[in-house]
Short mmCIF file of C-alpha atoms and ligand atoms in Angstrom, two decimals:
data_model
loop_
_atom_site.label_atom_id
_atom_site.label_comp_id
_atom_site.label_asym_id
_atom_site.label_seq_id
_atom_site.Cartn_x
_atom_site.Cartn_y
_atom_site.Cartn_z
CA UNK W 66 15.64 50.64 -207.44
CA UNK W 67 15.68 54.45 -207.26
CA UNK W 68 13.48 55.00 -210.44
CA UNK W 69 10.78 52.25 -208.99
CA UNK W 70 11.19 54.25 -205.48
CA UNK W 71 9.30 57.04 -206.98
CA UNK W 72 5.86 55.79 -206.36
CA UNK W 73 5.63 53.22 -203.80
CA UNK W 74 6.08 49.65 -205.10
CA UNK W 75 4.24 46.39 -203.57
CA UNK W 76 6.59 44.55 -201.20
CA UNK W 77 9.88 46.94 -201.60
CA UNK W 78 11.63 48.70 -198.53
CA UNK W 79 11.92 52.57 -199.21
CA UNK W 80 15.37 53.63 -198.51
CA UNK W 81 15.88 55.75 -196.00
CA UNK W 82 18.32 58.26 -193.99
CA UNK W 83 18.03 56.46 -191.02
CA UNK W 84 18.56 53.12 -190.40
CA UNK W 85 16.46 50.00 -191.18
CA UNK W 86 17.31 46.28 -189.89
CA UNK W 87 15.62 43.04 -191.21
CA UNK W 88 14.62 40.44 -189.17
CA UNK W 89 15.49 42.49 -185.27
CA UNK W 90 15.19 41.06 -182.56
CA UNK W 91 12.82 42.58 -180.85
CA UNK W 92 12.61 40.97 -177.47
CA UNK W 93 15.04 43.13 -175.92
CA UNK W 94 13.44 45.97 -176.59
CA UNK W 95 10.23 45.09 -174.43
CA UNK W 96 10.12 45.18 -171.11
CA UNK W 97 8.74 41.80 -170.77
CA UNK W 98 12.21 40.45 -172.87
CA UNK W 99 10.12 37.50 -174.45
CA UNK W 100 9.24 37.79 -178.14
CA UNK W 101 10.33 37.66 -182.11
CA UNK W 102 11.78 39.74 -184.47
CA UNK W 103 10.25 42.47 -186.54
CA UNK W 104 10.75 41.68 -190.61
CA UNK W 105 12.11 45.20 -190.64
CA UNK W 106 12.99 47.59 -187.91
CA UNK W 107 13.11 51.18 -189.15
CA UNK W 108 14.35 54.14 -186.79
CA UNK W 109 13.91 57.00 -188.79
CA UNK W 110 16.44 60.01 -188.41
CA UNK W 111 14.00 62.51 -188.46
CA UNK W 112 10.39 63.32 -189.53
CA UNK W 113 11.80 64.37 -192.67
CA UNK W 114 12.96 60.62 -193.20
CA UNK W 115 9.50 59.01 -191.42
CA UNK W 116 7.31 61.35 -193.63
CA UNK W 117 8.95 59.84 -197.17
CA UNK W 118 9.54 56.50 -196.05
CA UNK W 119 5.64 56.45 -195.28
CA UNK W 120 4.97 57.85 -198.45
CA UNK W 121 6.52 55.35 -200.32
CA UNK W 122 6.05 52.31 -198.42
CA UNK W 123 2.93 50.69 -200.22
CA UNK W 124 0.08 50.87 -198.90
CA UNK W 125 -0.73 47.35 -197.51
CA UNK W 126 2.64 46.76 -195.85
CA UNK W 127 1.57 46.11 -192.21
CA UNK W 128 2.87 48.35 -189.71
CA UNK W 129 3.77 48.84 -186.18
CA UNK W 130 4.78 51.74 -184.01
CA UNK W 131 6.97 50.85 -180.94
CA UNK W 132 7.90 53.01 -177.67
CA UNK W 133 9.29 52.21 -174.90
CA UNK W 134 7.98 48.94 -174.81
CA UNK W 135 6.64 48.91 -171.33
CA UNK W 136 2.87 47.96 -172.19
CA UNK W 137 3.78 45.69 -175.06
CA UNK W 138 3.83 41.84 -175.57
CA UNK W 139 5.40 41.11 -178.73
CA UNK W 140 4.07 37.14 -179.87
CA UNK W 141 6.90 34.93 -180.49
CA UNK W 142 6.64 34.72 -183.69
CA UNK W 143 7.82 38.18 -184.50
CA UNK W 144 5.96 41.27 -186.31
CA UNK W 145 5.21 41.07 -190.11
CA UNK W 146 5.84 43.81 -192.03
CA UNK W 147 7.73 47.43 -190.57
CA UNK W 148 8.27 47.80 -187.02
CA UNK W 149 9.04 52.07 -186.31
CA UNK W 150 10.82 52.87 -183.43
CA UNK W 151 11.33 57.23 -182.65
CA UNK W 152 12.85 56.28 -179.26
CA UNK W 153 16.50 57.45 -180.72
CA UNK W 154 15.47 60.60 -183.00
CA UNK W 155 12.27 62.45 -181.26
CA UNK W 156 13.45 62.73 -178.39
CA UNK W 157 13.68 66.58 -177.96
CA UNK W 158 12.12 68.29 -175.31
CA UNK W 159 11.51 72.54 -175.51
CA UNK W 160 10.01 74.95 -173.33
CA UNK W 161 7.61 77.26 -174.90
CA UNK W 162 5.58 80.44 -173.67
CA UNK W 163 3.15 79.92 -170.74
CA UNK W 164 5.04 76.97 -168.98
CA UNK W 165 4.14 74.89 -172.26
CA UNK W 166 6.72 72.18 -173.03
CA UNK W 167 7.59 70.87 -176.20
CA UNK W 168 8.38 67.00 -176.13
CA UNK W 169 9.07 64.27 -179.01
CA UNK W 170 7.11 61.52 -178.91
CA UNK W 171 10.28 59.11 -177.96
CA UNK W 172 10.94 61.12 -174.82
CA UNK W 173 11.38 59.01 -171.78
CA UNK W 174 8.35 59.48 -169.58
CA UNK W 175 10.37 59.73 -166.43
CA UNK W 176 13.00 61.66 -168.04
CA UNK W 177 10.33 64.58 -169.11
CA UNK W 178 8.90 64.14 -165.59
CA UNK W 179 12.82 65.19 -164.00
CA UNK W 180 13.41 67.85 -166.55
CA UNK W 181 10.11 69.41 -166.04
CA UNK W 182 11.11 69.12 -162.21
CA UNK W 183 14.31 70.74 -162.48
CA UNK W 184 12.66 73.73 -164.13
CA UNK W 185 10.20 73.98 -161.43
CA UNK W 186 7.29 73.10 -163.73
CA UNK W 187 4.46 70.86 -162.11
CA UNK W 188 1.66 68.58 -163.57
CA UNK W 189 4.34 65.70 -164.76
CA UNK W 190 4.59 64.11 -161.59
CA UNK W 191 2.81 61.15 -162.41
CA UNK W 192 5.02 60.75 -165.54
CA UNK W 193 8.02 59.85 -163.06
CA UNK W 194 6.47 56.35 -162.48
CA UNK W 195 5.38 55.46 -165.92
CA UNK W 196 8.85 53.80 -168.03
CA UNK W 197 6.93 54.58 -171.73
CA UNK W 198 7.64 57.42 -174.05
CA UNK W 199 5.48 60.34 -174.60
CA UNK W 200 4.27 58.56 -177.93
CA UNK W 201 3.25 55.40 -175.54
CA UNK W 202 1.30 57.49 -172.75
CA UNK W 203 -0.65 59.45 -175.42
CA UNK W 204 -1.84 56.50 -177.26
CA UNK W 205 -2.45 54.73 -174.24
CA UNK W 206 -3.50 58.02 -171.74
CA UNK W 207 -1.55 56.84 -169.21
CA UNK W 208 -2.23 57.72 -165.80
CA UNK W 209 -1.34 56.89 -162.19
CA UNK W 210 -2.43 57.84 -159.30
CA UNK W 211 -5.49 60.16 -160.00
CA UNK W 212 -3.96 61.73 -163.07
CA UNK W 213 -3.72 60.68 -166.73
CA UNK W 214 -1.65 62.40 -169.62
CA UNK W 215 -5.11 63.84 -171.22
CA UNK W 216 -5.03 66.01 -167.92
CA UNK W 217 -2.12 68.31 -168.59
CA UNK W 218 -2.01 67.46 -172.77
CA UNK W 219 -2.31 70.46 -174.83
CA UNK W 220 -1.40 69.71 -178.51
CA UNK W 221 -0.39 66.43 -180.57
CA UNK W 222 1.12 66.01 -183.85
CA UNK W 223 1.10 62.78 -185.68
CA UNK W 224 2.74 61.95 -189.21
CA UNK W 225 -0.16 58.98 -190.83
CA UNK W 226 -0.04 56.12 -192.54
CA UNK W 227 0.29 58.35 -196.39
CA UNK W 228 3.02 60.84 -194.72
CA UNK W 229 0.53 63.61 -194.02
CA UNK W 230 1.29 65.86 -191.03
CA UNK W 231 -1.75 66.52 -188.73
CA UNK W 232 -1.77 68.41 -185.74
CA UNK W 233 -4.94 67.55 -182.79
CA UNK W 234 -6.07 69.86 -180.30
CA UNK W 235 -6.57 67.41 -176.97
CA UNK W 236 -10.33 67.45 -177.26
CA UNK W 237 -9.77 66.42 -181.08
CA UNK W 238 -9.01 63.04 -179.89
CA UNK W 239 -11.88 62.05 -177.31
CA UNK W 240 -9.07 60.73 -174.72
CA UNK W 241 -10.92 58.59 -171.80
CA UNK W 242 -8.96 55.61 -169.38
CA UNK W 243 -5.97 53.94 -171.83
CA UNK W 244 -8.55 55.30 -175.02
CA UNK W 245 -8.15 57.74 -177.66
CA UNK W 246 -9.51 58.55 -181.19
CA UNK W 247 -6.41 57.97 -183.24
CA UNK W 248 -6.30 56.25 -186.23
CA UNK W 249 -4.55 52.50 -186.38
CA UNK W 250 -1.30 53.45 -188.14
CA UNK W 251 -1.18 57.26 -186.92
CA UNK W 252 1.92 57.51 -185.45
CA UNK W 253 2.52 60.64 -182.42
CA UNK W 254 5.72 62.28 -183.25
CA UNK W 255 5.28 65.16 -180.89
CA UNK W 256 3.03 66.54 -177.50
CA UNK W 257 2.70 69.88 -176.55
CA UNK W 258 2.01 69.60 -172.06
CA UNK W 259 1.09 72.63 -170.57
CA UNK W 260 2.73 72.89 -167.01
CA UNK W 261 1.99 75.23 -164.47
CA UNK W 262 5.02 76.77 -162.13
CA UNK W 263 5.22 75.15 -158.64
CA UNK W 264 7.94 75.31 -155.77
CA UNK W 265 10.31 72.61 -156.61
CA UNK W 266 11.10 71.49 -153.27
CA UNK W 267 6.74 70.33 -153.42
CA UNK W 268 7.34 68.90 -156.81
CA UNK W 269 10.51 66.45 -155.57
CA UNK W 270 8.44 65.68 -152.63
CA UNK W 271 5.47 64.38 -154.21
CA UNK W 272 7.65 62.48 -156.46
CA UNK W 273 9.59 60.58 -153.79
CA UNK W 274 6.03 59.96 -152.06
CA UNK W 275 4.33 58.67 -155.19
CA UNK W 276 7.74 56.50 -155.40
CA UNK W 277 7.36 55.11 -152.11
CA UNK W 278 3.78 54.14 -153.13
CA UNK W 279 4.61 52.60 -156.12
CA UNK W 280 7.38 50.53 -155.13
CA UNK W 281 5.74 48.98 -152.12
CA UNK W 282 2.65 47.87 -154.42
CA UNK W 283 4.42 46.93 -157.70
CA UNK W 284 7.11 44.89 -158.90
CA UNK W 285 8.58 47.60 -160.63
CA UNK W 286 12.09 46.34 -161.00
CA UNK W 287 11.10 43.09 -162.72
CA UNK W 288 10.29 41.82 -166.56
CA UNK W 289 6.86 43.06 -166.72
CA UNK W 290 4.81 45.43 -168.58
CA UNK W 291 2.45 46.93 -165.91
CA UNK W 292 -1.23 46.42 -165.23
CA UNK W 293 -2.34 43.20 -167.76
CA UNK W 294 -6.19 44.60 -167.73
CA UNK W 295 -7.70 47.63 -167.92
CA UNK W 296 -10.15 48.17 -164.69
CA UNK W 297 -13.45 47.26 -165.61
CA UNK W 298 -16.06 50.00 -164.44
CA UNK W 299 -16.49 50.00 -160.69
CA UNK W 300 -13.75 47.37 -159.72
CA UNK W 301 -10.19 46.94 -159.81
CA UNK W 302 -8.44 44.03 -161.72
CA UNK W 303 -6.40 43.03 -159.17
CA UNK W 304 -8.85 42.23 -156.69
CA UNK W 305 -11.19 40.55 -159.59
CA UNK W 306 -7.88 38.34 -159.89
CA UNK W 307 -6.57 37.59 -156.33
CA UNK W 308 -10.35 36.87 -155.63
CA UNK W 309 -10.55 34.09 -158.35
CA UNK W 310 -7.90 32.82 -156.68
CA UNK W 311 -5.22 33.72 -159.10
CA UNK W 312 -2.49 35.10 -157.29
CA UNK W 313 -0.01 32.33 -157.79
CA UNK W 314 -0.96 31.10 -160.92
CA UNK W 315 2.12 30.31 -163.08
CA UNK W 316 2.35 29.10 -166.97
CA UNK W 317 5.65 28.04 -168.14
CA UNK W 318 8.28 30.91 -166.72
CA UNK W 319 5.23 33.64 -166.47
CA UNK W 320 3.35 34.25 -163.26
CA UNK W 321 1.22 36.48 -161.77
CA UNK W 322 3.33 38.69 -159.33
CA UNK W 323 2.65 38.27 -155.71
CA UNK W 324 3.20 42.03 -155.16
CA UNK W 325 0.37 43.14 -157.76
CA UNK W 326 -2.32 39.91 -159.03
CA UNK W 327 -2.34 42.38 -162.04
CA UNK W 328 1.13 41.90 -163.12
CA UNK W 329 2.27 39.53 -165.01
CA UNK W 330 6.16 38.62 -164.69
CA UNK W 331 8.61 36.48 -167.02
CA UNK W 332 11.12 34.85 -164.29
CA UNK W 333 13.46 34.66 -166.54
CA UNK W 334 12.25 31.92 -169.01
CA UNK W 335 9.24 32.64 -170.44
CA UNK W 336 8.15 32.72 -174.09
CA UNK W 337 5.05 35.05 -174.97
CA UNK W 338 2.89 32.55 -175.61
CA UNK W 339 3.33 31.60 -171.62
CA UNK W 340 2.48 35.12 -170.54
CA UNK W 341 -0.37 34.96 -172.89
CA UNK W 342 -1.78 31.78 -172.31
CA UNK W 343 -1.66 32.58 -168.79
CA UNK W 344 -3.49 35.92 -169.19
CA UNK W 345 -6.17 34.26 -170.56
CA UNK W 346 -5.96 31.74 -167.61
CA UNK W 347 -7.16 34.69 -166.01
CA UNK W 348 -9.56 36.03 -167.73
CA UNK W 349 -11.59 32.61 -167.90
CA UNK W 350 -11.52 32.30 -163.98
CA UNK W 351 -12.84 35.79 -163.62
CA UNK W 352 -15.56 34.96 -165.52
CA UNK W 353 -16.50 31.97 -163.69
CA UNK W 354 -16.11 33.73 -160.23
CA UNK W 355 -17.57 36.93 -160.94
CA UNK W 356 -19.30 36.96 -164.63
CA UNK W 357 -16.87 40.05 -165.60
CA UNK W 358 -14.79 39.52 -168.45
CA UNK W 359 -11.51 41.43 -168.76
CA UNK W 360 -9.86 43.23 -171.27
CA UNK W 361 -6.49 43.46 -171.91
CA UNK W 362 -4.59 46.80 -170.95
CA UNK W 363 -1.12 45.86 -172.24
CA UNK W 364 -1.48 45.82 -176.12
CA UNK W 365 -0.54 41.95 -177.76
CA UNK W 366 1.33 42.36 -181.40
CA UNK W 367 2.58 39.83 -183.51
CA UNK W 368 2.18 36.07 -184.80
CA UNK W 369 2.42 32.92 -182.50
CA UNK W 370 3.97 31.25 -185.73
CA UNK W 371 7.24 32.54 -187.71
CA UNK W 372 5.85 35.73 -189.34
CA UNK W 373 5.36 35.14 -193.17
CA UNK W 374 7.71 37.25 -195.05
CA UNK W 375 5.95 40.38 -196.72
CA UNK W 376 8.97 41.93 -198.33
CA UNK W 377 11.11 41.07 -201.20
CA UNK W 378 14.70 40.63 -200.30
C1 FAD O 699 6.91 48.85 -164.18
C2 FAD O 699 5.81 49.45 -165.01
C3 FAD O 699 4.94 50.36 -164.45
C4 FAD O 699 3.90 50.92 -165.21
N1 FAD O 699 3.05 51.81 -164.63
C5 FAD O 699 2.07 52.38 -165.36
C6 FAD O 699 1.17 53.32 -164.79
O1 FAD O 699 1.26 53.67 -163.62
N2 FAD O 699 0.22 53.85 -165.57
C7 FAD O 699 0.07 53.51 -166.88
O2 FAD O 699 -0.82 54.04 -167.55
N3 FAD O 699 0.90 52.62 -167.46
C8 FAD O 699 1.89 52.04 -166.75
N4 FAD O 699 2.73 51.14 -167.32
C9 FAD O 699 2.53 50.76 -168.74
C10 FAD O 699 3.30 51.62 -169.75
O3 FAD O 699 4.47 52.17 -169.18
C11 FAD O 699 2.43 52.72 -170.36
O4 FAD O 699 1.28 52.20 -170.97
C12 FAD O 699 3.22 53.53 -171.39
O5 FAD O 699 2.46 54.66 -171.74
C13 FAD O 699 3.55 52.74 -172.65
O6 FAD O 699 4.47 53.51 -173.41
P1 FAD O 699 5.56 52.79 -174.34
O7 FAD O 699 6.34 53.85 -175.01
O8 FAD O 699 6.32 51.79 -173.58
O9 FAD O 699 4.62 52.08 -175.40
P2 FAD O 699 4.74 50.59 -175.98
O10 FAD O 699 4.56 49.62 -174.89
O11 FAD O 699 5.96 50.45 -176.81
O12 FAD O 699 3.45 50.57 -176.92
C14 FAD O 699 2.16 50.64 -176.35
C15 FAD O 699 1.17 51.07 -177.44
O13 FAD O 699 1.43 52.41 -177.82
C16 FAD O 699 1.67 52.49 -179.22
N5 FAD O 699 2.67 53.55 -179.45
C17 FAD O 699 3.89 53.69 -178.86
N6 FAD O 699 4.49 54.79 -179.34
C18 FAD O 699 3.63 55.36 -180.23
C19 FAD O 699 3.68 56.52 -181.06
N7 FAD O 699 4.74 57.32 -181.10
N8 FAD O 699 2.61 56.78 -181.84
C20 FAD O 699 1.52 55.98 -181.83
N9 FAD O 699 1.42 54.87 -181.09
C21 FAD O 699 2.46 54.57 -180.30
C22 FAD O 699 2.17 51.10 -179.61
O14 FAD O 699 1.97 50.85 -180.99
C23 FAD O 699 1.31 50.22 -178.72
O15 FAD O 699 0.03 50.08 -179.28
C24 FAD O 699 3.76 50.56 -166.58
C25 FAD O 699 4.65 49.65 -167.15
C26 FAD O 699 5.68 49.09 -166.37
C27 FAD O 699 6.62 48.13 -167.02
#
């Protein structure tokens, strides 16, 4: 195998330094906890590791990042093809010059959002709401409360899909609401925020307010993965959906929450094709009521069927 491992072979797993499961479950690893199995589930050990594996891993494998898992729904049918998780190995965080700080792109959002607290460094706050890693907010410019990540973002590095390096200056990648320019396949292994220096006393206290907020408007604490739909220009999907006369619309063991029309919950049963089906539930009565179609925020991966195998054993 090592001598074909040179060049990268049609349907043949690099090896690796890190670690690399076949058929992983993967629904434990979403916040939602409905879903398949990835074919292979490779956590590399460091960039070292991502950079050749991607380098040898042929061209047409498919291939799927994963964070945090917070704005995911995996299909039941599992993901075809490699599955990378950097949620165990990028997770440094470093403070540079100028109140700039250094974090992989498996950081915890809330995590960087307390250390950058405890160093009296503001601008994060938002990030103490927002479960993802750093890799999830920048592909998805998360935001809360009057603030996305493209507001305090300095510098991103990715590694893409042939193993090349390439480092993006924030206006390199055209970041608007849950959009950037990256390329399908890039994969963020490291941000570059640049804080400012605040009282920390200030900092704490507009966490705990923006806490308060949160948890009396969202069912944070449950199997969800956020807001379903992105806000269409000039309204808010969560009225567009209690107005349609969603709010307690159910499908199998998924529902829309009666905190937040715009999240969907698994009670404890429910397969991804219920939270999906009942997403687009939604999006059909909006359309009747109000002629606005909705997109989905939370990103949908995966087959409803058994994934086909694309690797040789
Ligand atoms: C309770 C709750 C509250 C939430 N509140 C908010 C909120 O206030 N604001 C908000 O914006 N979102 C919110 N979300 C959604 C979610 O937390 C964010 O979208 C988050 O940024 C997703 O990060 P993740 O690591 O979980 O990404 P995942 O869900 O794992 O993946 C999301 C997308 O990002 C891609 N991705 C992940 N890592 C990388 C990487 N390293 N490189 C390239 N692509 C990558 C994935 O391929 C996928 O396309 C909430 C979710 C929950 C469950």
């Amino acid at each position: 195998m090592r001598s074909i491992e040179k060049k990268y072979v049609k349907n043949y797993i690099p090896s690796v330094n890190g670690t690399i499961k076949k058929d992983f479950n993967l629904s434990r690893l979403t916040w939602f906890k409905v879903g398949g199995r990835a074919e292979v589930f490779f956590t590399p050990k460091d960039k070292d590791d991502l950079i050749n594996f991607l380098k040898k891993l042929d061209k047409d494998a498919p291939l799927k990042i994963l964070g945090a898992g917070s704005n995911i729904l995996v299909r039941d049918g599992g993901i075809r093809g490699v599955t990378i998780s950097l949620v165990k190995s990028f997770t440094e965080i470093s403070y540079l010059k100028n109140q700039k700080v250094s974090a992989g792109a498996g950081v915890n959002c809330i995590k960087l959002s307390r250390e950058c607290t405890s160093k009296s460094l503001t601008g994060l706050e938002f990030f103490s709401g927002i479960p993802g890693t750093v890799g999830g907010a920048i592909k998805m410019n998360a935001g809360a409360y009057g603030q996305e990540t493209s507001d305090i973002l300095e510098k991103v590095i990715t590694v893409n899909r042939n193993g090349k390096v390439k480092e993006y200056n924030k206006k390199d990648l055209k970041m608007s609401y849950r959009k950037n320019s990256l390329r399908k396949g890039e994969i963020v292994i490291q941000a570059i925020f640049k804080c400012k220096i605040g009282k920390k006393i200030t900092i704490q206290n507009n966490i705990k307010e923006l806490k308060k907020r949160r948890e009396k408007t969202q069912p944070v604490k449950l199997k969800t993965s956020g807001s379903t739909f992105k806000n269409p220009i000039k309204f808010k999907a969560w009225k567009l959906i209690k107005l349609s006369g969603c709010s307690n619309l159910k499908k199998g063991g998924a529902e829309v929450s009666s905190l937040h029309s715009n999240f969907l919950i698994n009670y404890g049963v429910a397969k991804a094709k219920d939270v999906e089906d009942l997403g687009k539930i939604i999006i059909d009565k909006v359309k009747k009521k109000f002629g606005i179609k909705l997109d989905w925020e939370i990103k949908i991966v995966g087959t409803k069927n058994k994934y086909r195998k694309y690797f040789n054993d």
